[in-house]
Amino acid sequence: MAIRVLLAEDHGLVRAGIRALLEQIEGIEVVGEAGDGREALRLAQALHPDVVIMDLTMPELNGFEATARIAAASPRSRVLVLSMHGDEEYVAQALRFGAAGYLLKDASNAELGVAVRAVARGQRYLSPGVSQPVIEEYLSQAADAPSPVERLSPRQREILQLIAEGHATKEIARKLEISVKTVETHRGQLMKRLGVRDVPALVRFAIRAGLVPLERS
């Protein structure tokens, strides 16, 4: 049977290009596309794909958070991160959030197929450009010391991303179907937990953590 793939990428042209490449690979079927992490989560729960190819920097709900939620809600769907970021902190964080593989965007067409098949078989796949021993050491060292992002709750990370994307408090409340006061409470807790005093500092933290790209700030 064909490997059923859900593609999550916010740039339409990039998504179309990746889909075209996947459709050329025998034994792989693209069953859905998502333009943000929230849509990726919804489609993963509805379609139960074998593999979710996940970009990290997406609006509304970033790829890290979407990966964690898909891993919890649809454990049979394996997440393969496709990212331009090859530094160990990004890779390790994606793996800790539940990704089964990490593929760099400069990978060849052949490597894309290899990665999808490996992840679908239940294996872990890391691009050759990513040092597996370094990542293993990083994960080992970080096991007992979660990163500042991991110490936040899923709701706090979600609100942090929306704040960093420039959404107003009332807009965040509407999107998440919670009260304005609840958003304000979460914002205060974020500042306290991260040791910052204002919204610009929250934005800078979100950018450093990879929750939003610099151009969206």
Short mmCIF file of C-alpha atoms in Angstrom, two decimals, residues 47-210:
data_model
loop_
_atom_site.label_atom_id
_atom_site.label_comp_id
_atom_site.label_asym_id
_atom_site.label_seq_id
_atom_site.Cartn_x
_atom_site.Cartn_y
_atom_site.Cartn_z
CA LEU A 47 -6.97 11.67 7.80
CA HIS A 48 -4.58 9.64 9.99
CA PRO A 49 -1.70 9.83 7.49
CA ASP A 50 1.32 7.57 7.83
CA VAL A 51 3.71 10.53 7.64
CA VAL A 52 3.28 14.26 8.24
CA ILE A 53 5.94 16.39 6.54
CA MET A 54 6.16 19.41 8.81
CA ASP A 55 7.68 22.84 8.34
CA LEU A 56 8.73 24.46 11.63
CA THR A 57 7.99 28.15 11.12
CA MET A 58 4.28 28.38 10.39
CA PRO A 59 1.67 30.93 11.51
CA GLU A 60 -0.98 30.37 14.19
CA LEU A 61 0.65 27.19 15.52
CA ASN A 62 4.32 26.51 14.79
CA GLY A 63 5.72 23.17 13.68
CA PHE A 64 7.20 22.29 17.08
CA GLU A 65 3.84 22.62 18.83
CA ALA A 66 1.92 20.99 15.97
CA THR A 67 4.33 18.05 16.10
CA ALA A 68 3.80 17.57 19.83
CA ARG A 69 0.03 17.69 19.48
CA ILE A 70 -0.04 15.31 16.52
CA ALA A 71 2.22 12.87 18.39
CA ALA A 72 -0.31 12.90 21.25
CA ALA A 73 -3.54 12.94 19.23
CA SER A 74 -2.57 10.71 16.29
CA PRO A 75 0.38 8.55 17.44
CA ARG A 76 0.26 6.36 14.32
CA SER A 77 1.15 9.43 12.22
CA ARG A 78 4.92 9.93 12.19
CA VAL A 79 6.22 13.48 11.79
CA LEU A 80 9.13 14.23 9.45
CA VAL A 81 10.34 17.80 9.95
CA LEU A 82 11.47 19.56 6.78
CA SER A 83 13.45 22.66 7.70
CA MET A 84 16.18 25.02 6.56
CA HIS A 85 17.61 25.07 10.10
CA GLY A 86 20.33 22.48 10.68
CA ASP A 87 21.73 23.63 14.03
CA GLU A 88 21.57 21.10 16.84
CA GLU A 89 19.22 23.06 19.08
CA TYR A 90 16.47 23.11 16.43
CA VAL A 91 16.93 19.43 15.62
CA ALA A 92 17.02 18.32 19.25
CA GLN A 93 13.96 20.38 20.14
CA ALA A 94 12.00 18.91 17.22
CA LEU A 95 12.94 15.38 18.34
CA ARG A 96 12.00 16.13 21.95
CA PHE A 97 8.62 17.43 20.75
CA GLY A 98 7.98 14.08 19.05
CA ALA A 99 9.40 14.30 15.52
CA ALA A 100 10.51 10.98 14.04
CA GLY A 101 12.86 12.54 11.52
CA TYR A 102 14.55 15.77 10.48
CA LEU A 103 15.26 16.56 6.84
CA LEU A 104 17.02 19.69 5.61
CA LYS A 105 15.38 21.63 2.78
CA ASP A 106 18.46 21.38 0.59
CA ALA A 107 18.04 17.59 0.45
CA SER A 108 17.88 15.84 -2.91
CA ASN A 109 14.70 14.33 -4.35
CA ALA A 110 16.09 10.86 -3.68
CA GLU A 111 16.77 11.69 -0.03
CA LEU A 112 13.20 12.93 0.39
CA GLY A 113 11.91 9.53 -0.63
CA VAL A 114 14.40 7.71 1.60
CA ALA A 115 13.40 9.87 4.59
CA VAL A 116 9.66 9.37 4.10
CA ARG A 117 10.03 5.61 3.76
CA ALA A 118 12.32 5.35 6.79
CA VAL A 119 9.97 7.32 9.01
CA ALA A 120 6.96 5.34 7.75
CA ARG A 121 8.77 2.10 8.75
CA GLY A 122 9.11 3.39 12.30
CA GLN A 123 12.76 4.39 12.00
CA ARG A 124 14.32 7.73 12.87
CA TYR A 125 15.83 9.70 10.02
CA LEU A 126 18.30 12.58 10.24
CA SER A 127 19.75 14.36 7.20
CA PRO A 128 23.44 13.61 6.58
CA GLY A 129 24.04 17.30 7.25
CA VAL A 130 22.90 16.76 10.83
CA SER A 131 25.41 15.15 13.19
CA GLN A 132 23.60 12.26 14.90
CA PRO A 133 26.26 11.80 17.65
CA VAL A 134 26.05 15.51 18.48
CA ILE A 135 22.25 15.35 18.64
CA GLU A 136 22.35 12.23 20.83
CA GLU A 137 24.73 13.97 23.22
CA TYR A 138 22.58 17.11 23.22
CA LEU A 139 19.43 15.11 23.97
CA SER A 140 21.19 13.21 26.74
CA GLN A 141 22.40 16.40 28.38
CA ALA A 142 18.99 18.05 28.02
CA ALA A 143 16.99 15.09 29.36
CA ASP A 144 17.02 16.37 32.92
CA ALA A 145 17.08 20.05 32.00
CA PRO A 146 14.17 21.02 29.73
CA SER A 147 14.64 24.14 27.64
CA PRO A 148 12.75 27.34 28.57
CA VAL A 149 10.30 26.63 25.73
CA GLU A 150 9.60 23.11 27.00
CA ARG A 151 8.93 24.43 30.50
CA LEU A 152 6.00 26.41 29.14
CA SER A 153 2.58 24.80 28.85
CA PRO A 154 1.15 24.14 25.36
CA ARG A 155 -1.32 27.01 25.87
CA GLN A 156 1.46 29.36 26.94
CA ARG A 157 3.52 28.48 23.88
CA GLU A 158 0.50 29.02 21.67
CA ILE A 159 -0.21 32.45 23.17
CA LEU A 160 3.48 33.38 23.03
CA GLN A 161 3.55 32.67 19.30
CA LEU A 162 0.42 34.72 18.65
CA ILE A 163 1.82 37.63 20.67
CA ALA A 164 5.08 37.44 18.73
CA GLU A 165 3.16 37.44 15.44
CA GLY A 166 1.63 40.77 16.44
CA HIS A 167 -1.91 39.70 17.32
CA ALA A 168 -3.73 41.97 19.80
CA THR A 169 -5.06 40.60 23.07
CA LYS A 170 -8.69 40.67 21.91
CA GLU A 171 -7.78 38.91 18.68
CA ILE A 172 -5.92 36.17 20.55
CA ALA A 173 -8.90 35.69 22.86
CA ARG A 174 -11.21 35.36 19.85
CA LYS A 175 -8.94 32.90 18.03
CA LEU A 176 -8.54 30.66 21.08
CA GLU A 177 -12.10 31.14 22.32
CA ILE A 178 -10.98 32.31 25.75
CA SER A 179 -11.52 35.55 27.67
CA VAL A 180 -9.35 38.65 27.33
CA LYS A 181 -8.55 38.35 31.03
CA THR A 182 -7.29 34.79 30.52
CA VAL A 183 -4.96 35.97 27.73
CA GLU A 184 -3.67 38.76 29.97
CA THR A 185 -3.09 36.27 32.78
CA HIS A 186 -1.12 33.97 30.48
CA ARG A 187 0.92 36.92 29.20
CA GLY A 188 1.81 37.88 32.76
CA GLN A 189 2.78 34.30 33.59
CA LEU A 190 4.93 34.14 30.46
CA MET A 191 6.82 37.27 31.43
CA LYS A 192 7.36 35.99 34.96
CA ARG A 193 8.48 32.52 33.87
CA LEU A 194 10.82 33.83 31.18
CA GLY A 195 12.15 36.67 33.33
CA VAL A 196 11.16 39.47 30.95
CA ARG A 197 9.27 42.70 31.54
CA ASP A 198 7.60 43.63 28.27
CA VAL A 199 6.11 42.33 25.02
CA PRO A 200 9.15 43.19 22.84
CA ALA A 201 11.23 40.90 25.07
CA LEU A 202 8.67 38.13 24.60
CA VAL A 203 8.92 38.61 20.84
CA ARG A 204 12.71 38.39 20.94
CA PHE A 205 12.51 35.17 22.96
CA ALA A 206 10.01 33.64 20.51
CA ILE A 207 12.33 34.45 17.58
CA ARG A 208 15.38 32.97 19.32
CA ALA A 209 13.40 29.84 20.17
CA GLY A 210 12.31 29.40 16.55
#
